[in-house]
PDB file of C-alpha atoms in Angstrom:
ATOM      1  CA  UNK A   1    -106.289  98.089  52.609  1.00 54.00           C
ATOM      2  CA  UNK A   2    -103.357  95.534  51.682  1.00 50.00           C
ATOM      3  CA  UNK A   3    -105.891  93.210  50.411  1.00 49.00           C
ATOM      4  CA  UNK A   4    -107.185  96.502  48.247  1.00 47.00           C
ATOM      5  CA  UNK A   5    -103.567  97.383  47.212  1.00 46.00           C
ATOM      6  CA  UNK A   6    -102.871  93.542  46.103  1.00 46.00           C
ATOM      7  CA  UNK A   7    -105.594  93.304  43.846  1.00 46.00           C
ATOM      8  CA  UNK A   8    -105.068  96.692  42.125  1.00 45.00           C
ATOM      9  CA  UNK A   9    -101.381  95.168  41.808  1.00 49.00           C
ATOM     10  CA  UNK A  10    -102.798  92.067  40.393  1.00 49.00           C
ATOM     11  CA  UNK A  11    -105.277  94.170  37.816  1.00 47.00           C
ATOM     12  CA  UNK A  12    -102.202  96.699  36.648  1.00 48.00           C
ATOM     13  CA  UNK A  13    -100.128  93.487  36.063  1.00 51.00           C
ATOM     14  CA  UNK A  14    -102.819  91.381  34.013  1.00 50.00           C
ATOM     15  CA  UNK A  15    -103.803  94.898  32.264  1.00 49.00           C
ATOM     16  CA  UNK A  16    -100.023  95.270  31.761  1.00 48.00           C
ATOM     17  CA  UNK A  17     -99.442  92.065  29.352  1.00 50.00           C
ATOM     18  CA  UNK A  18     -97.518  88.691  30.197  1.00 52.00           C
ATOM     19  CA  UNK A  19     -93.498  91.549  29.674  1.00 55.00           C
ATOM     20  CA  UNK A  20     -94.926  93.661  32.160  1.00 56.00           C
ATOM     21  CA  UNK A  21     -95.261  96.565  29.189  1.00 58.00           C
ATOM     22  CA  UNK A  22     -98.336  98.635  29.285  1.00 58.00           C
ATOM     23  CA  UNK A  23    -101.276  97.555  27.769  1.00 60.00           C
ATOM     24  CA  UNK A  24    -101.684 100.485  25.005  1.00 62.00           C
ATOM     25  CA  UNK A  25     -98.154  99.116  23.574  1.00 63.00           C
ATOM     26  CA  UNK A  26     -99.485  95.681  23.224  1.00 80.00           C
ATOM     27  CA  UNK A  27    -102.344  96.925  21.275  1.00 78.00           C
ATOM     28  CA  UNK A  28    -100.128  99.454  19.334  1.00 84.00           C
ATOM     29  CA  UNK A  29     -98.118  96.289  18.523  1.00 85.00           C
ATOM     30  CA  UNK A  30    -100.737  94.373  17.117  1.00 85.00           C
ATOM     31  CA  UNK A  31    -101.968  97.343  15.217  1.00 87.00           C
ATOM     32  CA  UNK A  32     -98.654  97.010  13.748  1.00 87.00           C
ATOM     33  CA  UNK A  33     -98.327  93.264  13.241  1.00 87.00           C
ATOM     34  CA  UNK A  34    -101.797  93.906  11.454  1.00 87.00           C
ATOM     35  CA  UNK A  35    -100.677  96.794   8.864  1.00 90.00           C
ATOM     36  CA  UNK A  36     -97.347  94.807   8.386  1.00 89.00           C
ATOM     37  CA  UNK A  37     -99.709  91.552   7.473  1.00 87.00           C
ATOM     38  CA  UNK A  38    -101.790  93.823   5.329  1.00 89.00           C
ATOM     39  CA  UNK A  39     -99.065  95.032   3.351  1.00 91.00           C
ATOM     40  CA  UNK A  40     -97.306  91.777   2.788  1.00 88.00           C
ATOM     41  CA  UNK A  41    -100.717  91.091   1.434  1.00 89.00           C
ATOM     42  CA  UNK A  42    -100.729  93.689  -1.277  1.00 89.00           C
ATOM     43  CA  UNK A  43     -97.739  93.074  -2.034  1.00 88.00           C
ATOM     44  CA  UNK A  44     -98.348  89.299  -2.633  1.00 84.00           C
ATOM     45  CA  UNK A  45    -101.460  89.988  -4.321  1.00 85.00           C
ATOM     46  CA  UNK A  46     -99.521  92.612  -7.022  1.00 83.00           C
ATOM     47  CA  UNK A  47     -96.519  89.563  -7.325  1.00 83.00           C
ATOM     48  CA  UNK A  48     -99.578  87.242  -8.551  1.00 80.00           C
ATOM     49  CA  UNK A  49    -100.970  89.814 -10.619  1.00 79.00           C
ATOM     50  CA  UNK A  50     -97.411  90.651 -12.333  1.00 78.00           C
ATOM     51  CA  UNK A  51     -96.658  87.046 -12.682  1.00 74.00           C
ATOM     52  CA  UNK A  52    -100.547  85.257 -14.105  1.00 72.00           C
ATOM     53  CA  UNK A  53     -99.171  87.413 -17.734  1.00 67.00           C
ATOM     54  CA  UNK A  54     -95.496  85.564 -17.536  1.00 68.00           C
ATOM     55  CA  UNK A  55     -95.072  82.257 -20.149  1.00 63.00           C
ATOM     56  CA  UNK A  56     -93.099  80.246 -17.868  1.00 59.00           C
ATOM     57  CA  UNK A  57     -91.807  76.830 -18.572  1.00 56.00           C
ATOM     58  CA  UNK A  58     -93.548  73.745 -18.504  1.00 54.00           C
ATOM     59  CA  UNK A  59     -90.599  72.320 -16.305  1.00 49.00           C
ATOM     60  CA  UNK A  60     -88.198  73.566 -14.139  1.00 51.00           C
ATOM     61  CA  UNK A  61     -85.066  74.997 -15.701  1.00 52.00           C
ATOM     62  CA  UNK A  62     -82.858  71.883 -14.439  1.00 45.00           C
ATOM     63  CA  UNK A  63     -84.748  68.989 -16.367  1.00 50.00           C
ATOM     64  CA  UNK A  64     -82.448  70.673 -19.651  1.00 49.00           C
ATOM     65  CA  UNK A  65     -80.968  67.354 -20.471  1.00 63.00           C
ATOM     66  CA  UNK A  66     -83.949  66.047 -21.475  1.00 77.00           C
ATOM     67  CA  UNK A  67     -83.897  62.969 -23.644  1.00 83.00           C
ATOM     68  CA  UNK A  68     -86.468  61.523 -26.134  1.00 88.00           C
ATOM     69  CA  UNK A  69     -88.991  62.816 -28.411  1.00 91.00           C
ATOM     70  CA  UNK A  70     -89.593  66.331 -28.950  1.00 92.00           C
ATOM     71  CA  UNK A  71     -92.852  67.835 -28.009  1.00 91.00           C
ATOM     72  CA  UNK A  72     -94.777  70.397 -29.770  1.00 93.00           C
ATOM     73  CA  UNK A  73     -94.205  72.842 -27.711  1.00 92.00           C
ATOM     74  CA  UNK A  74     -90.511  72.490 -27.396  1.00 91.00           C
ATOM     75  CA  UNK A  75     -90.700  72.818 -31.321  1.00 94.00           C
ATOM     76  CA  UNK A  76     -92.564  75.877 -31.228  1.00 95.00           C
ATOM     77  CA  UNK A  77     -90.063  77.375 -29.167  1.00 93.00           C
ATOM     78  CA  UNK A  78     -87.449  76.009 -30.901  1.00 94.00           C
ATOM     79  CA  UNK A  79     -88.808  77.796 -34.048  1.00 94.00           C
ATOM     80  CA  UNK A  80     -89.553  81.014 -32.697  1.00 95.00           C
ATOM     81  CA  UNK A  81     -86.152  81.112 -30.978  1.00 94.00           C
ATOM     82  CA  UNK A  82     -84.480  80.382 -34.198  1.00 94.00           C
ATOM     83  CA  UNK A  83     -86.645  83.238 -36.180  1.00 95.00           C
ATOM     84  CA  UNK A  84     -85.225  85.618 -33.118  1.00 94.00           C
ATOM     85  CA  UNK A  85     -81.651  84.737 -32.465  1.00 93.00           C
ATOM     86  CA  UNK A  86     -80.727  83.128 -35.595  1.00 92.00           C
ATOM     87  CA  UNK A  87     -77.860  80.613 -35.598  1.00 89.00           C
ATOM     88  CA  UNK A  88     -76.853  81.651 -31.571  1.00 91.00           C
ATOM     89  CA  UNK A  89     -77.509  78.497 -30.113  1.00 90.00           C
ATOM     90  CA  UNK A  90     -77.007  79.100 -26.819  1.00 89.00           C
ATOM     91  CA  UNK A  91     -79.181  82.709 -26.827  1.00 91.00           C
ATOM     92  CA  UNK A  92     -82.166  79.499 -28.491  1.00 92.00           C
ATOM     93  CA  UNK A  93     -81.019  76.764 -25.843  1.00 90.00           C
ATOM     94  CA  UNK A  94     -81.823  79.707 -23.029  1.00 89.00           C
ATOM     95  CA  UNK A  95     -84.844  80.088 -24.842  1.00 90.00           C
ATOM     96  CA  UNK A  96     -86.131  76.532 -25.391  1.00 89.00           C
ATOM     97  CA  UNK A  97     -85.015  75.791 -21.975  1.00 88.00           C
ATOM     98  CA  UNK A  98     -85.665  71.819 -21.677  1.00 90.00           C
ATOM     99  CA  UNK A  99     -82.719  70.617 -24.343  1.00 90.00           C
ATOM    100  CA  UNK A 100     -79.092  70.909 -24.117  1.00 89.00           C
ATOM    101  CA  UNK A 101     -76.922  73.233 -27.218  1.00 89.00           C
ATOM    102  CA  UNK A 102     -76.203  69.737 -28.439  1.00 91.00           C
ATOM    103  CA  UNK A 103     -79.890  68.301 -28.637  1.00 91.00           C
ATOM    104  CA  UNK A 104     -80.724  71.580 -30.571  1.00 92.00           C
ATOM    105  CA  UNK A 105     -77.445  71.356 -32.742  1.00 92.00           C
ATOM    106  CA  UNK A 106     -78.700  68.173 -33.423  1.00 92.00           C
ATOM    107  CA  UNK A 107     -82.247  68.820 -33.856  1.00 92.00           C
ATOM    108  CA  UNK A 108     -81.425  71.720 -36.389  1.00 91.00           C
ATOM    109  CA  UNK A 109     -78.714  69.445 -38.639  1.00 90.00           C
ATOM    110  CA  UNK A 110     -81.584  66.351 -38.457  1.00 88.00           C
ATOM    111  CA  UNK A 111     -84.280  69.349 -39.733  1.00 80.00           C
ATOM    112  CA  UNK A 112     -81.864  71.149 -42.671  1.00 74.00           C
ATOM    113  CA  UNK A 113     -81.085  67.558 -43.954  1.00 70.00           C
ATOM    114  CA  UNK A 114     -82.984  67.001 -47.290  1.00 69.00           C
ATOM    115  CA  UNK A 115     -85.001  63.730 -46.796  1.00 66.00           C
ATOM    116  CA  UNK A 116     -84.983  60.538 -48.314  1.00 65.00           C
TER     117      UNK A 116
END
């Protein structure tokens, strides 16, 4: 009978889970760890959706002091920003995003200069 009574002791415990907790909690709590999972899924999968339409920068925003030759597409935004915001040169530096006010100050005196 002790020998009986140990191993139903031994079953409860391994049925109980390594914390001792019942075993319909530990499969509650991975019912839960599941739904949380599937959530963070949707919700990752609606960020990527919402982001795929944004025009983000080629570079980081940090790389503003960028030296050198222009590239087309920092011209294009340099002309579009200028057709939107005018002669507000930081609103177009925010807006080009790889050149400091003073590259595009530049950039805009070197362009409205009659040539030679």
């Amino acid at each position: 009978a002790a020998a009986a009574a140990a191993a139903a002791g031994s079953a409860a415990a391994a049925a109980a889970g390594e914390e001792g907790e019942p075993a319909m909690l530990t499969v509650d709590k991975k019912k839960v760890i599941a739904e949380i999972f599937g959530t963070a899924s949707q919700a990752f999968q609606k960020i990527a959706e919402l982001t795929a339409h944004l025009d983000l920068p080629d570079q980081p925003m940090d790389t503003r002091s960028r030296s050198g030759r222009w590239t087309d597409d920092e011209l294009r935004r340099l002309g579009d920003a200028v057709q939107r915001f005018g002669s507000d040169v930081a609103a177009i530096a925010a807006e080009v995003r790889t050149r400091t006010s003073t590259q595009i100050q530049n950039k805009l005196k070197s362009e409205t200069r009659p040539r030679k």
